[in-house]
């Protein structure tokens, strides 16, 4: 069930990204190239952190952690979904080794990223295309910033069951049935995280559309 | 009546006869159908000989009773029973993909260790492939052969041994070897009589109501027990003719004798063929080893290994041909649940395991026996001795722990269903011929014994200790001699220690062959949950030096140059050794990793909870403020 569902949802979200990019003038490979460039830049910037001002330092650290967390998540997602969907359905062997080795680094990096980005992801009036007014029958629409913030909070929300379910799995608290449920919770919440990451990268690309030109 | 009519009539009668015979063979007799009473029927019986005549126990020439007639004449269907699992050795056309304990032909003087099976098990050889006749097979393995099949039918089919079968008689299915609950019933006596070819006397000789002496194997081909002139040429001081005397006191006036036979078979009867003991000086005594947890809980072997009249035993695994066999597997009693509300698990009070904290992948990759059976894994795998291979329970058995063949036990091996299970392991060693299609067949045993054995000139006294090994040069000269004799088509080879050796010019070339040896699954002795692998945590298996993943298996080779080589147990698990070490390393850091992940989850939770409070405050401000406009933080 999970195998089919995750296959369909992942393919579906990539199709959405492809169409979204086509409509807005960028391709998936553009997105990937830009991300690699961002990785290189953030590593370069973090190594010359001392030269920056305090606010500059915070900005560099924020971008570094965004890039680092996203990279780790991608590796974890590939190491988990690849064997689950395309191989024997089990996470084992070298994939399991990669997955469990990266997991703690991802968890701490995600926590730091959330702390770094949480303040700037509070909702405000600028997240809507018009002013929000209860007396007005026509509800205002969210702009891209608003969508990005929703995605940010959803990522926060789904990361908790993803992490808690797997940590509970490691303690002798649940029997086989409970372990299976926890594993399902972990699988579905990470699937949602993966889809949210794709949506986020699409909308982010739109926000920084000029960088592809 | 015209000719056509008579022809049709005869044909119809023939068809009816065939159907009747077939039906008669399948029909259940009076003792095969239970009337519902749990009371055990008393078996006070007349003994019938092989011709179906009632035996007079007072008769001077004691005639051995026939189990086929005594048990099968009126009460039990011998035909159905003799097709059962323990007796249908030869009569199966199916290739068995699961491996069971084979008969192991062992001869250190010819460097031979060969797993044999009539059941076409993958990895074994049929005795017929080695030109081993049923009579030769019985001489070697007969002590643990319960009768029937080859020992009944070969007498009709094999002209070579026809005269000998006439002397020894047939070895019918010996019902008593399992069902006789009489404490005086002597399996070891049965065994020694099989060795002496006293086949038709073997069943009666082991009972408590008869006294038997004699050795049919020493008797001439024309031996007649009623005619002593046939044994005139035999030295009767050393070779006594088979003589049977019934203890007439144990018979009643109607010449009936009481058989203490039981459906509820005592464990001891199973143990005769199915015992095993760890072959280690420190453990080589029963008192140092624990009994199976099921036995200690009060179960008998037959409580799980059940069978119907057809005697197709439930072997602890699911078998589509045996109804309800699922219910008598580990899962069947301890785990399975039903959808219709009728409980399946908890059979006979079996506890339902919780397996707290064990990730589900373990149940996909491991069989139950991996954690619960055998002895606790050690750095160097232990050797084991088994009844059928090391002749345990017989008179005069060599009790040394290192009797040949050396069987390694608790080798965690991946099976056909990709599950790791504990197995016993041997490394076959034999002389063979490789044909043009690279197929290797063993040389006939007779040839090996008569031609190769003298060339090897190995010590023939000892059947224990270190497996003999010889120099490469000797192997080269023997292989060359076989080739030059041109008796066999193909290249002579020696298979030993997981490699195949053949002469290449003046040296021996080798390639992998049987590199993982021949192994078969084990299920007993079952340890309780409190002694199962994992009870001390993940580190029982997932540590850098755990025996489960890192133990070294000594590959026993008949070549001196190959002696002392080890292979990693990960080879048997389809695992990479480096990967296993790396994976185990992650468990070393796991407590720190757990701490980091928990800390991260707490931070994320605090952030979400904190900002949720802000969000609630903002929303309530927005909803209940006068102007109803959203001002972010304000």
Coordinates of N, CA and C in Angstrom, one line a residue, chain B residues 63-67 138 142-148 151 167-177 180 184-214 216 242-244 246 272:
Chain B
X63 N 9.5 -68.2 15.8 CA 9.3 -67.5 14.5 C 9.1 -66.0 14.7
X64 N 9.9 -65.1 14.0 CA 9.7 -63.7 14.3 C 8.3 -63.2 13.8
X65 N 7.7 -62.3 14.6 CA 6.4 -61.8 14.2 C 6.6 -60.7 13.2
X66 N 5.6 -60.5 12.3 CA 5.7 -59.5 11.3 C 4.8 -58.3 11.8
X67 N 5.4 -57.2 11.8 CA 4.6 -56.0 12.2 C 3.5 -55.7 11.2
X138 N 21.6 -50.0 4.4 CA 21.1 -50.4 5.7 C 22.3 -50.9 6.7
X142 N 21.3 -48.3 8.8 CA 20.1 -49.1 9.2 C 19.8 -48.9 10.7
X143 N 20.7 -48.8 11.6 CA 20.4 -48.7 13.0 C 19.3 -47.6 13.3
X144 N 19.3 -46.6 12.4 CA 18.3 -45.5 12.6 C 17.3 -45.5 11.5
X145 N 17.1 -46.6 10.8 CA 16.2 -46.7 9.8 C 15.0 -47.5 10.3
X146 N 13.8 -46.8 10.3 CA 12.6 -47.4 11.0 C 11.9 -48.5 10.1
X147 N 12.5 -48.9 9.0 CA 11.9 -50.0 8.2 C 11.1 -49.5 7.1
X148 N 10.6 -50.4 6.3 CA 9.7 -50.0 5.1 C 10.6 -49.6 3.9
X151 N 13.9 -51.2 2.3 CA 14.2 -52.5 3.1 C 13.1 -53.5 2.8
X167 N 18.0 -64.6 3.4 CA 18.5 -64.9 4.8 C 18.0 -63.9 5.8
X168 N 18.2 -62.6 5.5 CA 17.9 -61.6 6.5 C 16.4 -61.3 6.7
X169 N 15.6 -61.6 5.6 CA 14.2 -61.2 5.7 C 14.1 -59.7 5.4
X170 N 12.8 -59.3 5.3 CA 12.5 -57.9 5.0 C 12.5 -57.2 6.3
X171 N 12.9 -55.9 6.2 CA 12.8 -55.0 7.3 C 11.5 -54.2 7.2
X172 N 10.4 -54.7 7.7 CA 9.1 -54.1 7.6 C 9.1 -52.8 8.5
X173 N 8.2 -52.0 8.3 CA 8.0 -50.8 9.1 C 7.9 -51.2 10.5
X174 N 8.8 -50.7 11.4 CA 8.8 -51.2 12.8 C 8.0 -50.2 13.6
X175 N 6.7 -50.6 13.8 CA 5.8 -49.7 14.5 C 6.3 -49.5 15.9
X176 N 7.0 -50.5 16.5 CA 7.3 -50.4 17.9 C 8.4 -49.4 18.2
X177 N 9.3 -49.2 17.2 CA 10.4 -48.3 17.5 C 9.9 -46.9 17.9
X180 N 6.2 -48.2 21.0 CA 6.3 -49.0 22.2 C 6.7 -48.2 23.4
X184 N 11.1 -51.4 28.8 CA 12.1 -52.4 28.4 C 12.4 -52.5 26.9
X185 N 11.6 -51.8 26.2 CA 11.8 -51.8 24.7 C 13.2 -51.2 24.4
X186 N 14.0 -52.0 23.7 CA 15.4 -51.6 23.5 C 15.8 -51.3 22.1
X187 N 15.8 -49.9 21.8 CA 16.2 -49.5 20.5 C 17.6 -49.9 20.1
X188 N 18.5 -49.9 21.1 CA 19.9 -50.2 20.8 C 20.0 -51.6 20.4
X189 N 19.2 -52.5 20.9 CA 19.2 -53.9 20.5 C 18.7 -54.0 19.0
X190 N 17.7 -53.2 18.7 CA 17.2 -53.1 17.3 C 18.3 -52.7 16.4
X191 N 19.1 -51.7 16.8 CA 20.2 -51.2 16.0 C 21.3 -52.3 15.8
X192 N 21.6 -53.0 16.8 CA 22.7 -53.9 16.7 C 22.2 -55.1 15.8
X193 N 20.9 -55.4 15.8 CA 20.4 -56.5 15.0 C 20.4 -56.1 13.5
X194 N 20.1 -54.8 13.3 CA 20.2 -54.3 11.9 C 21.6 -54.4 11.3
X195 N 22.6 -54.1 12.2 CA 24.0 -54.2 11.8 C 24.3 -55.6 11.4
X196 N 23.6 -56.6 12.1 CA 23.9 -58.0 11.8 C 23.0 -58.6 10.7
X197 N 22.3 -57.7 10.0 CA 21.4 -58.1 9.0 C 20.2 -59.0 9.5
X198 N 19.9 -58.9 10.8 CA 18.8 -59.7 11.3 C 17.5 -58.9 11.1
X199 N 17.2 -58.6 9.9 CA 16.1 -57.7 9.6 C 14.8 -58.2 10.1
X200 N 14.4 -59.5 9.8 CA 13.1 -59.9 10.2 C 13.0 -60.2 11.7
X201 N 14.1 -60.3 12.3 CA 14.1 -60.5 13.8 C 14.3 -59.2 14.6
X202 N 14.6 -58.1 13.9 CA 15.0 -56.9 14.6 C 13.9 -56.3 15.5
X203 N 12.7 -56.4 15.0 CA 11.5 -55.8 15.8 C 11.3 -56.6 17.0
X204 N 11.3 -58.0 16.9 CA 11.0 -58.8 18.0 C 12.2 -58.9 19.0
X205 N 13.4 -58.8 18.5 CA 14.6 -58.9 19.3 C 14.6 -57.7 20.3
X206 N 14.0 -56.6 20.0 CA 14.1 -55.4 20.9 C 12.9 -55.4 21.9
X207 N 12.0 -56.3 21.8 CA 10.9 -56.3 22.8 C 11.3 -57.0 24.1
X208 N 10.5 -56.9 25.1 CA 10.8 -57.5 26.4 C 10.3 -58.9 26.5
X209 N 9.5 -59.4 25.5 CA 8.9 -60.7 25.6 C 9.6 -61.8 24.8
X210 N 10.8 -61.4 24.3 CA 11.5 -62.4 23.5 C 13.0 -62.3 23.7
X211 N 13.7 -63.4 23.5 CA 15.2 -63.4 23.6 C 15.7 -63.9 22.3
X212 N 16.6 -63.1 21.8 CA 17.1 -63.4 20.5 C 18.7 -63.3 20.5
X213 N 19.3 -64.3 19.7 CA 20.7 -64.2 19.5 C 21.0 -64.6 18.1
X214 N 22.1 -64.2 17.5 CA 22.4 -64.7 16.2 C 22.9 -63.5 15.3
X216 N 22.7 -62.9 11.2 CA 22.3 -63.4 9.8 C 23.4 -63.1 8.8
X242 N 20.7 -67.2 13.8 CA 19.6 -66.5 14.4 C 18.7 -67.5 15.2
X243 N 18.5 -67.2 16.4 CA 17.7 -68.1 17.3 C 16.8 -67.3 18.1
X244 N 15.5 -67.6 18.1 CA 14.5 -66.7 18.8 C 13.8 -67.6 19.8
X246 N 10.6 -67.1 22.6 CA 9.6 -66.2 23.3 C 9.5 -66.5 24.8
X272 N 15.9 -41.5 20.3 CA 16.8 -42.5 19.8 C 17.4 -42.0 18.5

